[in-house]
Every structure is written in structure tokens, then in C-alpha cells.
mmCIF file of C-alpha atoms in Angstrom:
data_model
loop_
_atom_site.group_PDB
_atom_site.id
_atom_site.type_symbol
_atom_site.label_atom_id
_atom_site.label_comp_id
_atom_site.label_asym_id
_atom_site.label_seq_id
_atom_site.Cartn_x
_atom_site.Cartn_y
_atom_site.Cartn_z
ATOM 1 C CA MET A 25 66.050 91.449 93.131
ATOM 2 C CA THR A 26 64.793 87.890 93.543
ATOM 3 C CA ARG A 27 67.101 84.977 94.261
ATOM 4 C CA SER A 28 66.602 83.442 90.805
ATOM 5 C CA ALA A 29 67.371 86.781 89.134
ATOM 6 C CA LYS A 30 70.574 87.088 91.190
ATOM 7 C CA THR A 31 71.585 83.618 90.057
ATOM 8 C CA LEU A 32 70.722 84.226 86.408
ATOM 9 C CA LEU A 33 72.300 87.678 86.034
ATOM 10 C CA PRO A 34 75.975 86.588 86.174
ATOM 11 C CA TRP A 35 75.314 83.867 83.580
ATOM 12 C CA LEU A 36 73.624 86.353 81.270
ATOM 13 C CA MET A 37 76.553 88.729 81.708
ATOM 14 C CA ILE A 38 79.041 85.983 80.803
ATOM 15 C CA PHE A 39 76.967 85.044 77.753
ATOM 16 C CA GLY A 40 76.747 88.713 76.694
ATOM 17 C CA ALA A 41 80.476 89.184 77.161
ATOM 18 C CA GLY A 42 81.166 86.105 75.068
ATOM 19 C CA ILE A 43 79.066 87.472 72.239
ATOM 20 C CA CYS A 44 80.754 90.878 72.469
ATOM 21 C CA LEU A 45 84.244 89.389 72.539
ATOM 22 C CA ARG A 46 83.487 87.157 69.568
ATOM 23 C CA THR A 47 82.255 90.139 67.610
ATOM 24 C CA GLY A 48 85.239 92.280 68.523
ATOM 25 C CA ILE A 49 87.774 89.700 67.442
ATOM 26 C CA ALA A 50 86.113 87.895 64.546
ATOM 27 C CA ALA A 51 84.254 90.722 62.803
ATOM 28 C CA LEU A 52 87.243 92.074 60.882
ATOM 29 C CA SER A 53 88.469 88.835 59.300
ATOM 30 C CA PRO A 54 85.738 88.469 56.649
ATOM 31 C CA ILE A 55 86.174 92.043 55.451
ATOM 32 C CA LEU A 56 89.964 92.476 55.581
ATOM 33 C CA ASP A 57 90.238 92.727 51.777
ATOM 34 C CA ARG A 58 87.627 95.478 51.707
ATOM 35 C CA ILE A 59 89.355 97.335 54.555
ATOM 36 C CA ALA A 60 92.713 97.108 52.745
ATOM 37 C CA ARG A 61 91.213 98.482 49.515
ATOM 38 C CA THR A 62 89.221 101.240 51.212
ATOM 39 C CA LEU A 63 91.957 102.498 53.547
ATOM 40 C CA VAL A 64 94.865 101.605 51.216
ATOM 41 C CA ILE A 65 96.880 99.773 53.871
ATOM 42 C CA SER A 66 99.439 96.971 53.667
ATOM 43 C CA ASN A 67 99.129 93.363 54.773
ATOM 44 C CA ALA A 68 101.356 94.128 57.759
ATOM 45 C CA GLU A 69 98.941 96.836 58.883
ATOM 46 C CA LEU A 70 96.046 94.420 58.451
ATOM 47 C CA GLY A 71 97.894 91.868 60.545
ATOM 48 C CA LEU A 72 98.316 94.434 63.290
ATOM 49 C CA LEU A 73 94.555 94.994 63.364
ATOM 50 C CA THR A 74 93.911 91.315 64.024
ATOM 51 C CA THR A 75 96.862 90.791 66.389
ATOM 52 C CA LEU A 76 96.443 93.755 68.747
ATOM 53 C CA PRO A 77 93.328 92.491 70.561
ATOM 54 C CA VAL A 78 94.983 89.146 71.320
ATOM 55 C CA LEU A 79 98.202 90.787 72.524
ATOM 56 C CA CYS A 80 96.273 93.190 74.731
ATOM 57 C CA MET A 81 94.198 90.369 76.206
ATOM 58 C CA GLY A 82 97.304 88.447 77.175
ATOM 59 C CA GLY A 83 99.415 91.380 78.273
ATOM 60 C CA LEU A 84 96.760 93.256 80.184
ATOM 61 C CA SER A 85 94.907 90.352 81.805
ATOM 62 C CA PRO A 86 96.516 91.018 85.216
ATOM 63 C CA LEU A 87 94.792 94.409 85.185
ATOM 64 C CA GLY A 88 91.459 92.608 84.908
ATOM 65 C CA HIS A 89 92.203 90.721 88.109
ATOM 66 C CA MET A 90 93.235 93.921 89.893
ATOM 67 C CA LEU A 91 90.054 95.624 88.740
ATOM 68 C CA GLU A 92 87.967 92.690 89.936
ATOM 69 C CA ARG A 93 89.613 92.737 93.368
ATOM 70 C CA ARG A 94 89.049 96.461 93.691
ATOM 71 C CA LEU A 95 85.498 96.738 92.304
ATOM 72 C CA GLY A 96 84.140 93.195 92.491
ATOM 73 C CA LEU A 97 83.263 90.789 89.709
ATOM 74 C CA ARG A 98 79.910 92.301 88.796
ATOM 75 C CA ARG A 99 81.146 95.902 88.516
ATOM 76 C CA SER A 100 84.286 94.927 86.612
ATOM 77 C CA MET A 101 82.191 92.888 84.161
ATOM 78 C CA ILE A 102 79.797 95.788 83.662
ATOM 79 C CA MET A 103 82.713 98.146 83.002
ATOM 80 C CA ALA A 104 84.246 95.700 80.519
ATOM 81 C CA LEU A 105 80.957 95.239 78.682
ATOM 82 C CA ALA A 106 80.420 99.004 78.563
ATOM 83 C CA LEU A 107 83.898 99.513 77.099
ATOM 84 C CA LEU A 108 83.288 96.746 74.556
ATOM 85 C CA THR A 109 80.014 98.347 73.531
ATOM 86 C CA ILE A 110 81.654 101.744 73.076
ATOM 87 C CA VAL A 111 84.584 100.494 70.969
ATOM 88 C CA LEU A 112 82.359 98.265 68.840
ATOM 89 C CA LEU A 113 80.055 101.214 68.167
ATOM 90 C CA LEU A 114 83.087 103.323 67.220
ATOM 91 C CA ARG A 115 84.064 100.627 64.735
ATOM 92 C CA LEU A 116 80.862 101.267 62.818
ATOM 93 C CA ASP A 117 82.450 104.453 61.488
ATOM 94 C CA GLY A 118 85.679 102.704 60.474
ATOM 95 C CA GLY A 119 86.739 105.695 58.416
ATOM 96 C CA SER A 120 90.415 105.607 59.375
ATOM 97 C CA TYR A 121 93.126 103.128 60.178
ATOM 98 C CA GLY A 122 93.864 104.929 63.455
ATOM 99 C CA LEU A 123 90.280 104.455 64.614
ATOM 100 C CA LEU A 124 90.392 100.756 63.749
ATOM 101 C CA LEU A 125 93.670 100.395 65.687
ATOM 102 C CA PHE A 126 92.150 102.206 68.670
ATOM 103 C CA THR A 127 89.114 99.931 68.679
ATOM 104 C CA ALA A 128 91.325 96.834 68.309
ATOM 105 C CA VAL A 129 93.207 97.852 71.444
ATOM 106 C CA GLY A 130 89.902 98.666 73.161
ATOM 107 C CA VAL A 131 88.582 95.182 72.463
ATOM 108 C CA GLY A 132 91.740 93.695 73.969
ATOM 109 C CA VAL A 133 91.663 95.948 77.019
ATOM 110 C CA ALA A 134 88.001 95.233 77.707
ATOM 111 C CA GLU A 135 88.516 91.480 77.898
ATOM 112 C CA PRO A 136 87.500 90.672 81.453
ATOM 113 C CA ALA A 137 90.240 88.324 82.654
ATOM 114 C CA SER A 138 88.275 87.489 85.766
ATOM 115 C CA PHE A 139 85.922 85.256 83.723
ATOM 116 C CA ALA A 140 88.569 82.575 83.333
ATOM 117 C CA ARG A 141 89.016 82.159 87.072
ATOM 118 C CA LYS A 142 85.281 82.000 87.741
ATOM 119 C CA ILE A 143 84.449 79.665 84.861
ATOM 120 C CA ALA A 144 87.421 77.369 85.458
ATOM 121 C CA GLN A 145 85.885 76.172 88.721
ATOM 122 C CA PRO A 146 83.773 73.051 88.114
ATOM 123 C CA THR A 147 80.104 73.928 88.103
ATOM 124 C CA ALA A 148 77.294 71.396 87.918
ATOM 125 C CA CYS A 149 74.992 73.517 85.774
ATOM 126 C CA LEU A 150 77.683 73.920 83.115
ATOM 127 C CA GLY A 151 78.322 70.190 82.973
ATOM 128 C CA ILE A 152 82.044 70.627 83.542
ATOM 129 C CA ILE A 153 83.709 67.437 84.811
ATOM 130 C CA ARG A 154 86.760 67.710 87.036
ATOM 131 C CA THR A 155 89.510 65.633 85.421
ATOM 132 C CA ALA A 156 92.415 66.256 87.774
#
């Protein structure tokens, strides 16, 4: 792999993860009414569908760091993206509330917590200015 490809690959992975995470979290909101009518579920159950990914991201983020330390950033990101792809593909069926709950948890579990530590460091090409 060339030097420029090695430099570009992590940025493409972060961009891809951002798109996947956005889809996993935001895709349900516009169709919540339709989901409620189709699956005949309450507002509380709908709220659980939108809350679970966020709770899992916060509660399980230390596992992302442990995974990164054990496997390295690149492998942990690839695993997270693979998991995101699988659960988002499972959502296409969406035939049961249990499946939607499972995929909501999967989206939250797949959130690669190691991104925050890597991106938080000031980087010239991102235009981030250190303010501290």
C-alpha cells in the first residue's frame, strides 16, 4: 500500500463510520408513526427504540477502548463498521419489534469509542484550533 493510501484510509474509515452511525441513529425518527401503526406498539416502546443506541454508546464506550488496545485502531474500526453494516441490513426486514430493538442495541454497541480520542487531538488537515 502506498504512503498516500495509508494516510487516506483512516480518514475514509472515519467518514464511512460517521455515515453509518448517522443512519443507525437518525433513520427511525422520520418513520416512527409508521412503525407504531405497523407493529402496534406504544409511545414508550417507540422511545426505547430511539434511546437504546444512545444508552449503549455511553455505557459501552469503555469496551471500545479495550477493543482498540487489544486489536489496534484499524481492526477495531473495521469490526465496528462490519457490525454496523450487519445490523443496518437486518433493519431492512423490520418485521418485528424485537428485531428493531436488537438492531438498536447493535448500533449502540458498534459505536467505535476510539474515534473520539483520535479526532480530539488537534490536526492541521481538519482545521481544528487548539483553544486550551
